[in-house]
Coordinates of C-alpha atoms in Angstrom, one line a residue:
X29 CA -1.6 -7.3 0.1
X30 CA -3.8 -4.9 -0.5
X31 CA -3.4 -1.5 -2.5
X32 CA -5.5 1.8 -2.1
X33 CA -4.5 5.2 -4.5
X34 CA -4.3 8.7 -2.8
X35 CA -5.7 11.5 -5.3
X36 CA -3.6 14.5 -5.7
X37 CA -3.0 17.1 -8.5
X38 CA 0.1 17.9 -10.5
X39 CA 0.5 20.5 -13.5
X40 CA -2.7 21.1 -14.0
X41 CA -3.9 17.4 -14.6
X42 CA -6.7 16.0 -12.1
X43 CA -6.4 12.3 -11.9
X44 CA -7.4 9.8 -9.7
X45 CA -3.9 9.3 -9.8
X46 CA -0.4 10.5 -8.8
X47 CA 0.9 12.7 -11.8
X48 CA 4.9 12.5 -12.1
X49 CA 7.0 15.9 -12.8
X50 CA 7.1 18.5 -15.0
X51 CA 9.1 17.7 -18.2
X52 CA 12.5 16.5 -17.1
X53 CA 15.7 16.3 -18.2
X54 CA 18.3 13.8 -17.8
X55 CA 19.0 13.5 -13.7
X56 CA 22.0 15.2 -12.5
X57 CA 24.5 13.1 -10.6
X58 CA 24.5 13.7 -6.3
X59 CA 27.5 15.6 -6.5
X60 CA 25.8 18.3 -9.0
X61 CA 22.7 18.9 -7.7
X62 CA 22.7 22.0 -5.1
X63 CA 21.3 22.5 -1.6
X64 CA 17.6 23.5 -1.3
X65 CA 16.0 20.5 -0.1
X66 CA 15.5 19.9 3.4
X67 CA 14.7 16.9 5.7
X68 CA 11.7 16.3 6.7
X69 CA 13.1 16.5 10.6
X70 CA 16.1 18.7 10.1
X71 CA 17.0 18.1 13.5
X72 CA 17.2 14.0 13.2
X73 CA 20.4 13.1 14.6
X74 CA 23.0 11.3 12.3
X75 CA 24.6 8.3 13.1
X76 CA 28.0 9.7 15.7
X77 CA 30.4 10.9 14.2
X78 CA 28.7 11.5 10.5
X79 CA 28.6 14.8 9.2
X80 CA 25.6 16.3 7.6
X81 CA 26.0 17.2 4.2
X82 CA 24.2 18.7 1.2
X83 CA 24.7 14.8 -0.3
X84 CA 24.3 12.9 2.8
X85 CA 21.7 15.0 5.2
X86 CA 20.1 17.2 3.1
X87 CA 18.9 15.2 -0.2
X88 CA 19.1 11.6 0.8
X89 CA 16.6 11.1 3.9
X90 CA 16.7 7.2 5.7
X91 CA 17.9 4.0 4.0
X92 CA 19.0 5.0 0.4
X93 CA 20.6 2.3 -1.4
X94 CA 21.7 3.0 -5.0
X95 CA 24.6 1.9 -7.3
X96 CA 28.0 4.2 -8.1
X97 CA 29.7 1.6 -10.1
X98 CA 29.1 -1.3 -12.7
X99 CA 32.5 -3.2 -13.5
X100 CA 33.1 -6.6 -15.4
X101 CA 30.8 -9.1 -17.5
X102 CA 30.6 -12.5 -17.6
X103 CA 29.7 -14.0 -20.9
X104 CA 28.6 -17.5 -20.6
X105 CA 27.6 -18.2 -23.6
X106 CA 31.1 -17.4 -25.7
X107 CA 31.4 -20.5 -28.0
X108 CA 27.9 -19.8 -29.2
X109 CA 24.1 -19.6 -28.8
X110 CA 21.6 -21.9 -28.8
X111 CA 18.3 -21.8 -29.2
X112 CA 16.1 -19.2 -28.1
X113 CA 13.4 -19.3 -25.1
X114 CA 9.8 -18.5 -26.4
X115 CA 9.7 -14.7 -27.2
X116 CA 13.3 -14.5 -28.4
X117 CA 14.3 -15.1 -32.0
X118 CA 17.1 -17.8 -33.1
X119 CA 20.0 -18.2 -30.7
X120 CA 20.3 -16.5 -27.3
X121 CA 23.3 -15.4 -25.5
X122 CA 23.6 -15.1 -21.7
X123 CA 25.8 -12.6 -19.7
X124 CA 25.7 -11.2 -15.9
X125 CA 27.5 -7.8 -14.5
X126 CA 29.1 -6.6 -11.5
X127 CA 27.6 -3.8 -9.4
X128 CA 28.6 -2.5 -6.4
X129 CA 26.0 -0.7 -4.0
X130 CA 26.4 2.5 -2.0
X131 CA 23.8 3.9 1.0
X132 CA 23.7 7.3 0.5
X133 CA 21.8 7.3 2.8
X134 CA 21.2 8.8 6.6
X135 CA 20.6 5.8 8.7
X136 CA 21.9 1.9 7.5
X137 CA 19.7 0.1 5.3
X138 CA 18.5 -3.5 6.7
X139 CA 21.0 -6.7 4.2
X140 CA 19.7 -9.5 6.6
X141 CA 19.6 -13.0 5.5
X142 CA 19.0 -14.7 8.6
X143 CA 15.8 -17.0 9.3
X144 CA 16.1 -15.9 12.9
X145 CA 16.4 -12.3 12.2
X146 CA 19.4 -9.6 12.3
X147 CA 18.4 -6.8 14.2
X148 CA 16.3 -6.2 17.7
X149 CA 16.6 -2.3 18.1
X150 CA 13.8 -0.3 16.5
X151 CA 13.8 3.5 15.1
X152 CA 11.5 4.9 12.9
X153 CA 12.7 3.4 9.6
X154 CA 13.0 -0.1 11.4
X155 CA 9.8 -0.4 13.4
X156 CA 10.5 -4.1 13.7
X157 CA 13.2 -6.3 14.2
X158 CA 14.7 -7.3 10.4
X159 CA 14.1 -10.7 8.9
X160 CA 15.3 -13.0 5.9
X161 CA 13.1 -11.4 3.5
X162 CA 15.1 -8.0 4.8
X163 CA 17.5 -8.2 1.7
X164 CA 18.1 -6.5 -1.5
X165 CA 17.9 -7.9 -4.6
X166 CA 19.6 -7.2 -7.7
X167 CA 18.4 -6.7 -11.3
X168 CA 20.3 -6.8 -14.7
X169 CA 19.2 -5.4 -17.8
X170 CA 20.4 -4.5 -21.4
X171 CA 19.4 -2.1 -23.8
X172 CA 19.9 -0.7 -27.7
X173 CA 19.1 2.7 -29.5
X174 CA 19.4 1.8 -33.0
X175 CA 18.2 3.9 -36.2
X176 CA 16.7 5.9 -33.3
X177 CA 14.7 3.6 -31.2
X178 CA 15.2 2.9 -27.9
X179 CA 14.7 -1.1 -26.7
X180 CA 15.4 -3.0 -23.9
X181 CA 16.7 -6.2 -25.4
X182 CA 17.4 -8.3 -22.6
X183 CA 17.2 -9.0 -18.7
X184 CA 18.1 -11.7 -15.8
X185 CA 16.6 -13.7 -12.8
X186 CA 17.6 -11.4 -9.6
X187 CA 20.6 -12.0 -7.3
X188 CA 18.9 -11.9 -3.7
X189 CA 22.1 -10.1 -1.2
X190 CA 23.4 -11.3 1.7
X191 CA 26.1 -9.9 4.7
X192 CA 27.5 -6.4 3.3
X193 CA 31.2 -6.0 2.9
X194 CA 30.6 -2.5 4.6
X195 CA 33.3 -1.2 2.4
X196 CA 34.8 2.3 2.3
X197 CA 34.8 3.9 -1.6
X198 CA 35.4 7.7 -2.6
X199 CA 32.7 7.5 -5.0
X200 CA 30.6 6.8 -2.5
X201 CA 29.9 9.7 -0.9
X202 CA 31.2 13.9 -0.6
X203 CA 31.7 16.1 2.4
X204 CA 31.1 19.4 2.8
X205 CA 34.1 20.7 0.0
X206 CA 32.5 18.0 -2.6
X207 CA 35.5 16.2 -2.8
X208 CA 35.2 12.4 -2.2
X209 CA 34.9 10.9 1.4
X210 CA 36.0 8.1 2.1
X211 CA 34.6 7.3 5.6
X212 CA 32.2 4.4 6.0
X213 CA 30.1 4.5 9.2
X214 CA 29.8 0.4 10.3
X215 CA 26.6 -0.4 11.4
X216 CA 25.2 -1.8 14.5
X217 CA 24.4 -5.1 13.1
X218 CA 27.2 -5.7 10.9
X219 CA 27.4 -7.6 7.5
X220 CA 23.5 -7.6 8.3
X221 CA 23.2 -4.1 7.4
X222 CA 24.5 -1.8 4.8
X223 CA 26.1 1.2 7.2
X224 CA 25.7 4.9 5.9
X225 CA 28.6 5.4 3.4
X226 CA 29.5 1.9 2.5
X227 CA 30.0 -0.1 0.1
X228 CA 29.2 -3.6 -1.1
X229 CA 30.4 -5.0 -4.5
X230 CA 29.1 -8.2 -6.4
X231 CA 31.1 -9.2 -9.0
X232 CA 29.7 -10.4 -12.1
X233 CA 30.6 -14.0 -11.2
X234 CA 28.5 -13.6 -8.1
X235 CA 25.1 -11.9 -10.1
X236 CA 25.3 -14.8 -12.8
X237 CA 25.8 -17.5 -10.4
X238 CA 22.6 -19.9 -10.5
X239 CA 19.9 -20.1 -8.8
X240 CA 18.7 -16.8 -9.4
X241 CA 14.8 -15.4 -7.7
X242 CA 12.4 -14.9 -10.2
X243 CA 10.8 -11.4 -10.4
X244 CA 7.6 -12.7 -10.3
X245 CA 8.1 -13.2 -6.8
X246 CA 9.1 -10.2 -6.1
X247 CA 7.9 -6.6 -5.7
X248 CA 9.8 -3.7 -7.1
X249 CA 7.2 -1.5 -5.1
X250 CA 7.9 -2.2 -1.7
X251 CA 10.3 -4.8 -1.7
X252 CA 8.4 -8.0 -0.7
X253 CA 9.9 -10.7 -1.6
X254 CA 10.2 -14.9 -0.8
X255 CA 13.1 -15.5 2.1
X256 CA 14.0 -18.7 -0.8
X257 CA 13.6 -18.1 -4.4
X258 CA 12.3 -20.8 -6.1
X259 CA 14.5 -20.1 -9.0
X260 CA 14.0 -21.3 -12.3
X261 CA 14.9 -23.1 -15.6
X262 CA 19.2 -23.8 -16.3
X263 CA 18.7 -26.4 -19.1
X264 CA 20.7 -23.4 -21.2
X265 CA 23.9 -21.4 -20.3
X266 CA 21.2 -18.2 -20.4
X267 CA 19.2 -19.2 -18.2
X268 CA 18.2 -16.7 -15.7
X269 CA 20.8 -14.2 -16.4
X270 CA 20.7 -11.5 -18.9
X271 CA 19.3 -13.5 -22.1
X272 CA 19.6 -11.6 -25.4
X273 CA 18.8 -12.8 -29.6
X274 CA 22.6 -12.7 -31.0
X275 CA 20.7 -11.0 -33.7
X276 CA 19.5 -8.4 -31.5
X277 CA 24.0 -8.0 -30.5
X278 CA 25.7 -8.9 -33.5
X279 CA 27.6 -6.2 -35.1
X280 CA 26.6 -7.3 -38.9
X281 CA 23.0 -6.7 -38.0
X282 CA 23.5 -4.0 -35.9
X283 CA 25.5 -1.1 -37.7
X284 CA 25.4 2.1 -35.6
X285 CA 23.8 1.0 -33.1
X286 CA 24.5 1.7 -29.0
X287 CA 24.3 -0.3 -26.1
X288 CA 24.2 -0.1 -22.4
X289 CA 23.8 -2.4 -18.9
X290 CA 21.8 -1.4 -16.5
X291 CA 22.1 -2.5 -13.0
X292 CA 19.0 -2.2 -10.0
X293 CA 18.6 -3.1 -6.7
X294 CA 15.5 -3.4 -4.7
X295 CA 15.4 -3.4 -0.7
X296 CA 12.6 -3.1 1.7
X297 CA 14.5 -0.5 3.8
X298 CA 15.1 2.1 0.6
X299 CA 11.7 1.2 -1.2
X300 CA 9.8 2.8 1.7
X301 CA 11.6 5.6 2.5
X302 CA 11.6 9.3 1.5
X303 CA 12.3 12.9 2.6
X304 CA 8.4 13.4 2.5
X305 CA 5.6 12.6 5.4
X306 CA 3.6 9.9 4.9
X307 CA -0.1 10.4 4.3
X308 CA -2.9 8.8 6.6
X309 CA -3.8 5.5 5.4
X310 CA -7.5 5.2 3.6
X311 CA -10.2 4.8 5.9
X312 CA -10.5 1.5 7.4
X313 CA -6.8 0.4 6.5
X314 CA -3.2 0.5 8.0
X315 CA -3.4 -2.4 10.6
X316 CA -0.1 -2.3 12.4
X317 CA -0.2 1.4 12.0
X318 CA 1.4 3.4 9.0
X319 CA 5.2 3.7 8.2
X320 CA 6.5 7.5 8.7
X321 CA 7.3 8.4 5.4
X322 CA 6.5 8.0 1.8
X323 CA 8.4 5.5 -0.1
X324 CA 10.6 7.4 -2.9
X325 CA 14.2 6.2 -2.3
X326 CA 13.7 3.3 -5.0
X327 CA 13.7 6.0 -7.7
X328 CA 17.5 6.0 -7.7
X329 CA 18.0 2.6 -7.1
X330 CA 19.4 2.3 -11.1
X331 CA 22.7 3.2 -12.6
X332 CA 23.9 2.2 -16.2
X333 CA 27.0 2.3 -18.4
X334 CA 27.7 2.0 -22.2
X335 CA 28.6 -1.2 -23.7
X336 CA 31.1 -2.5 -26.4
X337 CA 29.5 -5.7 -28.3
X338 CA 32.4 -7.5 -30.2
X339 CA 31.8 -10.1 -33.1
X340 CA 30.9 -13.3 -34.1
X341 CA 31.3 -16.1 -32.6
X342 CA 31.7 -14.8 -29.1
X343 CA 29.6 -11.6 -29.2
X344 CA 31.7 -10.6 -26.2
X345 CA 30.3 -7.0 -24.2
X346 CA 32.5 -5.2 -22.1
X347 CA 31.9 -1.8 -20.6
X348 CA 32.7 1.6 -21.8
X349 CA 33.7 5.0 -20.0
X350 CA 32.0 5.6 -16.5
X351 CA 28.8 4.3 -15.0
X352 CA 26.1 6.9 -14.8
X353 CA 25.4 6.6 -11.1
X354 CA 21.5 7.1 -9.8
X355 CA 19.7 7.1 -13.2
X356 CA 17.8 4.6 -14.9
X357 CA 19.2 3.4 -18.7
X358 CA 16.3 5.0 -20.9
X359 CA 18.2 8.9 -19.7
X360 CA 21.1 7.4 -22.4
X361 CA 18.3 7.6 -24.9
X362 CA 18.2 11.8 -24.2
X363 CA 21.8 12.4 -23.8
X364 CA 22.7 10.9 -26.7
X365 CA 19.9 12.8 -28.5
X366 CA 19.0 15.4 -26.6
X367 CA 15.3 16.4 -28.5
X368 CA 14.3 13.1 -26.6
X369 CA 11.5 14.1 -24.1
X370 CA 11.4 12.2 -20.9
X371 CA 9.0 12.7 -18.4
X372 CA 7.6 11.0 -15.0
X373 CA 3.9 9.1 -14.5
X374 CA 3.7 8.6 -10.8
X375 CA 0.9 7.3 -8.5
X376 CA 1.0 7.0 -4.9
X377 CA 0.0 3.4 -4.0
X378 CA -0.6 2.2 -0.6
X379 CA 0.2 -1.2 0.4
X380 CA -1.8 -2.8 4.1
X381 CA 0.9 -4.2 6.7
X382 CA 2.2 -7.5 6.5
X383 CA 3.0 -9.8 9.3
X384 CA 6.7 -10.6 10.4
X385 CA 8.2 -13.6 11.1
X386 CA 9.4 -14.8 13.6
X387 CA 5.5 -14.8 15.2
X388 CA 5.8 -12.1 17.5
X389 CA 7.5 -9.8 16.5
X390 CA 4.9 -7.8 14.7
X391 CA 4.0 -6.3 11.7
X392 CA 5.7 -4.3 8.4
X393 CA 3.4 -1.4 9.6
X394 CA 1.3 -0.1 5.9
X395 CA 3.0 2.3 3.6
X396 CA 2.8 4.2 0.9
X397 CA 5.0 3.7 -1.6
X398 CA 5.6 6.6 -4.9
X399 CA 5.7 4.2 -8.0
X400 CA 7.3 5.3 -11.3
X401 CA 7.3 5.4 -15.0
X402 CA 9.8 6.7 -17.2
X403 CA 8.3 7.8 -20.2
X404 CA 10.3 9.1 -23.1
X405 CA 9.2 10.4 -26.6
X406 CA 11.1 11.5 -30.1
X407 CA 9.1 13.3 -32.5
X408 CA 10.7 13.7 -35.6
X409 CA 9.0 15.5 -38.6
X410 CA 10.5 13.5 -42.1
X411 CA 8.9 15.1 -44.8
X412 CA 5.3 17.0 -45.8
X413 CA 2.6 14.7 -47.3
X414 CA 0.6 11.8 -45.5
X415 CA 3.0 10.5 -42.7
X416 CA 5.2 14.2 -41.9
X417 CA 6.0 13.0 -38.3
X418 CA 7.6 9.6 -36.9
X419 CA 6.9 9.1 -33.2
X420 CA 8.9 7.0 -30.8
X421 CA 8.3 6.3 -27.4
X422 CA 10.0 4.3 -25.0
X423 CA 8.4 3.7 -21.1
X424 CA 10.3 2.6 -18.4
X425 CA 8.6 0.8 -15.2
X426 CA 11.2 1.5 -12.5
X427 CA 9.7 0.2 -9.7
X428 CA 5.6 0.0 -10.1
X429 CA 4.0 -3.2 -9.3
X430 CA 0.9 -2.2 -10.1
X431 CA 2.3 -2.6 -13.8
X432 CA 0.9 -1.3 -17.3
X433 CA -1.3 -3.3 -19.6
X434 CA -2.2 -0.7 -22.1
X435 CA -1.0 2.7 -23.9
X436 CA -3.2 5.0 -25.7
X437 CA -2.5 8.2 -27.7
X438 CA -5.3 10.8 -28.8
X439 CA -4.9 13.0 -31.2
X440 CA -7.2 16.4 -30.6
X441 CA -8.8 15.3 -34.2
X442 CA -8.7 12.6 -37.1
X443 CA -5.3 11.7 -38.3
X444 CA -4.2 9.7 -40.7
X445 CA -1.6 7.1 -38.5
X446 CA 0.7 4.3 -40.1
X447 CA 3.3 2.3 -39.6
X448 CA 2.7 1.2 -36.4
X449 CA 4.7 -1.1 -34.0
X450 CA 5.4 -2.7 -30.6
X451 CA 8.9 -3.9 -28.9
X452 CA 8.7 -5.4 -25.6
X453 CA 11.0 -7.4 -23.3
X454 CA 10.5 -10.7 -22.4
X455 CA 10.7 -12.9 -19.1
X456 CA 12.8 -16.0 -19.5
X457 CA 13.7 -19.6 -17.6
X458 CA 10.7 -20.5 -16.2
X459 CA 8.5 -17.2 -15.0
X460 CA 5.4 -17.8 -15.3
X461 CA 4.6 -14.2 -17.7
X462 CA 3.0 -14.5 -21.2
X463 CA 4.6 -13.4 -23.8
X464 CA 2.6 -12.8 -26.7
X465 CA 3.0 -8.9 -28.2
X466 CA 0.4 -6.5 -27.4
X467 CA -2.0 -5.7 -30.0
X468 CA -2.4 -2.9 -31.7
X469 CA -5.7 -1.0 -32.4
X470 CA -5.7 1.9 -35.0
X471 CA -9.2 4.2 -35.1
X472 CA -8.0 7.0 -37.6
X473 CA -10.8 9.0 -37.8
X474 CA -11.1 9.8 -34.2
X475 CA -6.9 10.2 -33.8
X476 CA -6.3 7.4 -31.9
X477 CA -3.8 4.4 -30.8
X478 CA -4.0 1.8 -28.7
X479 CA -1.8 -1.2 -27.6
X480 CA -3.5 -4.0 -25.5
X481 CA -2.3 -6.7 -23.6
X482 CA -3.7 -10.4 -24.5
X483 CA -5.6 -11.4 -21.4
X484 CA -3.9 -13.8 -20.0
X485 CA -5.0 -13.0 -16.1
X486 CA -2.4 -12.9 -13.4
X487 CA 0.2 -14.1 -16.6
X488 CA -0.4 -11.1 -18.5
X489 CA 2.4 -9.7 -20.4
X490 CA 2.1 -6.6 -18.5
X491 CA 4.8 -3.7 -17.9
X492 CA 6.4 -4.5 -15.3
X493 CA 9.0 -3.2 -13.0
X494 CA 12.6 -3.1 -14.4
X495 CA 11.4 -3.3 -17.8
X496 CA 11.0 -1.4 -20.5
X497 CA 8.8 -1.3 -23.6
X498 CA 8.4 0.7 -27.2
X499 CA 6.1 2.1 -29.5
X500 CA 6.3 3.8 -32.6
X501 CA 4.0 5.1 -35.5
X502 CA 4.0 7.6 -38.3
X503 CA 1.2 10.6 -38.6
X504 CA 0.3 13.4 -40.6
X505 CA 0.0 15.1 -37.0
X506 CA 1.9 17.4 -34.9
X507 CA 2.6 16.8 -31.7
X508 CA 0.2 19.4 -30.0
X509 CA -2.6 18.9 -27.6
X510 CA -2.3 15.0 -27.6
X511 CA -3.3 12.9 -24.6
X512 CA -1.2 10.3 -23.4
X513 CA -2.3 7.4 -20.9
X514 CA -1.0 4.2 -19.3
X515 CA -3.5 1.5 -18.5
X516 CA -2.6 -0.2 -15.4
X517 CA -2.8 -3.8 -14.5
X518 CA -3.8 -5.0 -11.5
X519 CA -6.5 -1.7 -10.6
X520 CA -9.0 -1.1 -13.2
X521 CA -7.7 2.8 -13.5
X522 CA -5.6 4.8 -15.7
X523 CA -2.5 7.1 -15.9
X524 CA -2.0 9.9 -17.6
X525 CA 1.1 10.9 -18.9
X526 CA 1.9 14.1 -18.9
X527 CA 4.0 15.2 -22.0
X528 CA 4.0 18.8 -22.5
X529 CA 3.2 18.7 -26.7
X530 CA 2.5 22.4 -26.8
X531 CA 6.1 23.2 -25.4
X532 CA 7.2 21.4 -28.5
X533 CA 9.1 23.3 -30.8
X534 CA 10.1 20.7 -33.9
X535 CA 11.1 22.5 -37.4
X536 CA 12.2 21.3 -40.6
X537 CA 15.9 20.9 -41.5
X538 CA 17.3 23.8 -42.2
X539 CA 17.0 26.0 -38.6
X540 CA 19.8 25.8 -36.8
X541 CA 21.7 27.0 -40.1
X542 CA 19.6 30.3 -39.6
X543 CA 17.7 29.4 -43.1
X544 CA 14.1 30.7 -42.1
X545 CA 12.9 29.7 -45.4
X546 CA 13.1 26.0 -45.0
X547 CA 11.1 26.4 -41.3
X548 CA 7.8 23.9 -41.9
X549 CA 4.8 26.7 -42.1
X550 CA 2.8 23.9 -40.3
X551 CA 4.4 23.8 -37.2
X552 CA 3.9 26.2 -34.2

C-alpha cells in the first residue's frame, strides 16, 4: 500500500509535513467540551429517531468508536514469573483488561467477522459492502511515572472483535440537558455493526484469551489488518498479553511510583473518518476513487485508568477511581504534574485503495488518514553549575504507521549535555520487531542529541503505534529556542515537533512562596 504526504502549515512551522496543535493541555472529556464545531454537512440526516446533539452531531462526525470504561484484570501469572522474553529483565508477569467500547459516533461503525461479508448497503462512510477484515481490534498497555519519568512498561498481542452486544450504557452518550442517555440505536446489520450509542464490553477473560493478532500485522493508521491472525508464542503464561519485568511492578523496587492501563481499539470504519473534507489524492493516485473525509476519529480511540500493584508473590493490579474516557495514558503524566508539556506532531498520510474481497465487490476507495504523536516534555531546573536543567520527554505513537526511528534535540548553541538515557517498550511472543535500544549520539559543542534506531530493515525497533518511548538528559541549557524532530521510519522525512520553549516560564524554588530573591537570574 502505498503512502503519499500532503504539505500544509501550522504555527508558523513549514514542513513537508503535517504539524500537530498548538500546546495542549490534557483533553477534556465529551461531556465538557462546548459547542462550536460543526459538521462538515450540517444537514446529514441521523439515523431515525436520533437526536442531534452537541456530543453526538456536532463533535463526533461518522463511525467513532472509543472506550468509556476499563473494568477487571486478569493476572495469569499470580504464583510467579518466569523468565523474561528478550528485552525484558528477569521474570515477567502477564495480565489482560476488560474494556468496553462506545460509538459516539453519527452513523454505526462496520464489527463484521464474516468471510462472506456483513453488509450490502452503501453510504458515504461504507462505499463497499463490509468484509472479515471489517473488525476492530483491541490493544492493552501499561505504564509507570516514577521519580518523575514517564514509561510504558508493558503491552499485549491484540484481541481482533467480533458480533457487538449493541448494548445500551448511560456513560455512553448525553442528550441535549447533558445528562446521560441511555438510548442505543440497533443497526441495520446487527451484531455485525456497532449502532450509534451502543455498547460492547470485553471482559478481561475475553482480551487475554489466546490466540491473540500480532501488531505487526496490523495498521494502527487505517486499520488494515489479516481476516486470521497468525498469532504468536504461548510457551509462557505472558505470552501475548500485557507482559511486564516484576521488577519494573514490585512495590520494594518501586516506592512512589504510579501506574495506569491503557486500553485502544482500532477499526477501519473510525480510522478513516473525520468532521474534515478529504483532500484530492496526489497526482496519479486514488484508484477506486478517494474516501470523503479525512481520517481523525482514531485520535480518541484510547482511554486509561490508574492502577493498584499489590506485593510479592502475586504482584496482583487492580484498578483505581474512574477510567479517563477518550484520552491516551501519557495525559496521566500532566495531570498528575501539571508543568508537563504535551503537545501534538501530526502528518497527513495518504494510503492507495485496496481491493475487497469477495472479488467483485470493489475497492477500500484511497484515504487520507491524520496520524499522531503525543509528545510530552518536563524541564526541571535542579541547581546552577554544569547540568542546571533535567529534561524528560516521553512520545506517544497513537496511531502512526509510518512509525519513528529517530529523535533529535538542537540547542540554539554549544551546551554542555549529560546523563543521557533511552526507555522503550518492547514487542513480545513471537513479533518479528528488534529489540535492541537506540543509540545515543552526543555532539556538545554544536547543542545536540540524537537517538537512532539499529538498522535492522523492516525489524527495526521503530516507534510504533500504541507505544510509547522515553528520553532524558541533563544540560546547562534552558529550554528556549530548541528544535525538536522525529525521524520517521518507513519515508525518508522528518517531523518536527513543535514545543513552544519560549512560552516556558521555569524558576527556581522559591516563587510560588512570593520570594523574588530566590527567582534564577538566568531564566527568562
Amino acid at each position: 500500500m502505498s503512502h503519499s504526504t500532503r504539505t500544509f502549515l501550522a504555527a508558523g512551522l513549514t514542513s513537508l509535513l503535517a504539524l500537530g496543535a498548538a500546546f495542549a493541555a490534557a483533553p477534556a472529556a465529551k461531556e465538557e467540551i462546548q459547542p462550536g464545531l460543526q459538521l462538515a454537512d450540517p444537514q446529514r440526516q441521523l439515523p431515525e429517531g436520533l437526536e442531534r446533539t452537541p456530543q453526538r452531531g456536532l463533535l463526533s462526525v461518522g463511525p467513532d468508536v472509543t472506550i468509556i470504561d476499563l473494568s477487571g484484570v486478569d493476572n495469569y501469572t499470580s504464583g510467579g514469573g518466569t523468565p523474561c522474553p528478550p528485552g525484558y529483565a528477569g521474570n515477567c508477569r502477564g495480565y489482560a483488561i476488560g474494556t468496553n467500547s462506545c460509538n459516539i459516533g453519527s452513523i454505526p461503525v462496520d464489527w463484521c467477522d464474516q468471510t462472506g461479508g456483513c453488509r450490502v448497503t452503501t453510504d458515504d462512510y461504507h462505499p463497499v459492502i463490509a468484509t472479515n477484515t471489517d473488525h476492530s481490534v483491541i490493544a492493552q498497555n501499561l505504564y509507570r511515572l516514577k521519580n518523575g519519568r514517564f514509561e510504558q512498561i508493558g503491552l499485549s498481542f491484540l484481541k481482533h472483535g467480533f458480533v457487538s452486544t449493541n448494548s445500551s450504557n448511560t456513560a455512553c452518550v448525553w442528550n441535549n440537558n447533558g445528562n446521560p442517555d441511555t438510548s442505543c440505536v440497533p443497526p441495520p446489520a446487527g451484531g455485525d455493526q456497532l449502532g450509534v450509542g451502543c455498547t460492547d464490553f470485553y471482559g478481561a477473560g475475553l482480551n487475554g484469551s489466546r490466540p491473540l493478532g500480532r501488531r505487526s500485522e496490523s495498521n494502527g493508521a487505517n486499520a488494515d489488518h489479516p481476516e486470521n491472525p497468525s498469532g504468536g508464542e504461548s510457551n509462557d503464561a505472558y505470552d501475548q498479553r500485557i507482559v511486564v519485568s516484576e521488577a519494573d511492578l514490585d512495590p520494594a523496587q518501586n516506592p512512589g511510583a504510579v501506574y495506569w492501563l491503557e486500553g485502544q481499539y482500532v477499526v477501519r470504519d473510525d480510522a478513516r473518518s473525520g468532521p474534515t473534507p478529504s483532500p484530492p489524492a496526489p497526482l496519479g493516485e486514488g484508484v477506486g476513487g478517494v474516501n470523503m473525509w479525512l481520517g481523525e476519529n482514531g485520535h480518541n480511540n484510547a482511554s486509561y485508568i490508574r492502577a493498584n500493584v499489590g506485593g510479592l508473590p502475586s504482584l496482583t493490579i487492580t484498578m483505581q477511581g474512574p477510567t479517563v474516557r477518550e484520552t491516551a495514558a501519557i495525559f496521566a503524566w500532566q495531570v498528575e504534574d501539571p508543568e508537563v508539556e504535551i503537545v501534538n506532531a501530526d502528518r497527513e498520510t495518504f494510503f492507495a485503495g485496496d481491493p475487497v474481497d469477495p472479488p467483485g465487490s470493489g475497492f477500500h476507495p484511497a484515504h487520507w488518514v491524520v496520524e499522531r504523536f503525543h509528545a510530552a516534555r518536563r524541564v526541571t531546573q535542579t541547581a546552577d553549575g554544569l547540568f542546571a536543567y533535567h529534561y524528560e520527554y516521553a512520545i506517544h505513537n497513537i496511531n502512526s504507521d509510518t512509525s519513528a526511528d529517530g529523535f533529535t534535540i538542537d540547542f540554539p548553541g554549544a551546551s554542555n549535555i549529560g546523563n543521557v538515557g533511552f526507555h522503550d517498550v518492547d514487542h513480545h511472543s513471537g513479533e518479528p520487531f528488534d529489540t535492541s535500544d537506540w543509540t545515543i549520539a552526543v555532539d556538545g559543542p554544536n547543542g545536540t542529541i540524537t537517538w537512532t534506531a539499529v538498522d535492522m530493515g523492516a525489524n527495526t525497533n521503530a516507534l510504533r503505534w500504541g507505544t510509547t518511548f522515553s528520553f532524558w538528559f541533563d544540560s546547562d541549557t534552558p529550554p528556549t529556542q530548541m528544535s525538536h524532530t522525529l525521524d520517521l521510519f518507513k519515508i525518508d522525512e522528518p517531523l518536527a515537533v513543535p514545543f513552544f520553549s519560549e512560552n516556558l516560564e521555569i524558576f527556581a524554588d522559591g516563587f510560588e512562596s512570593g520570594d523574588t530573591s530566590a527567582w534564577s537570574s538566568t531564566i527568562p
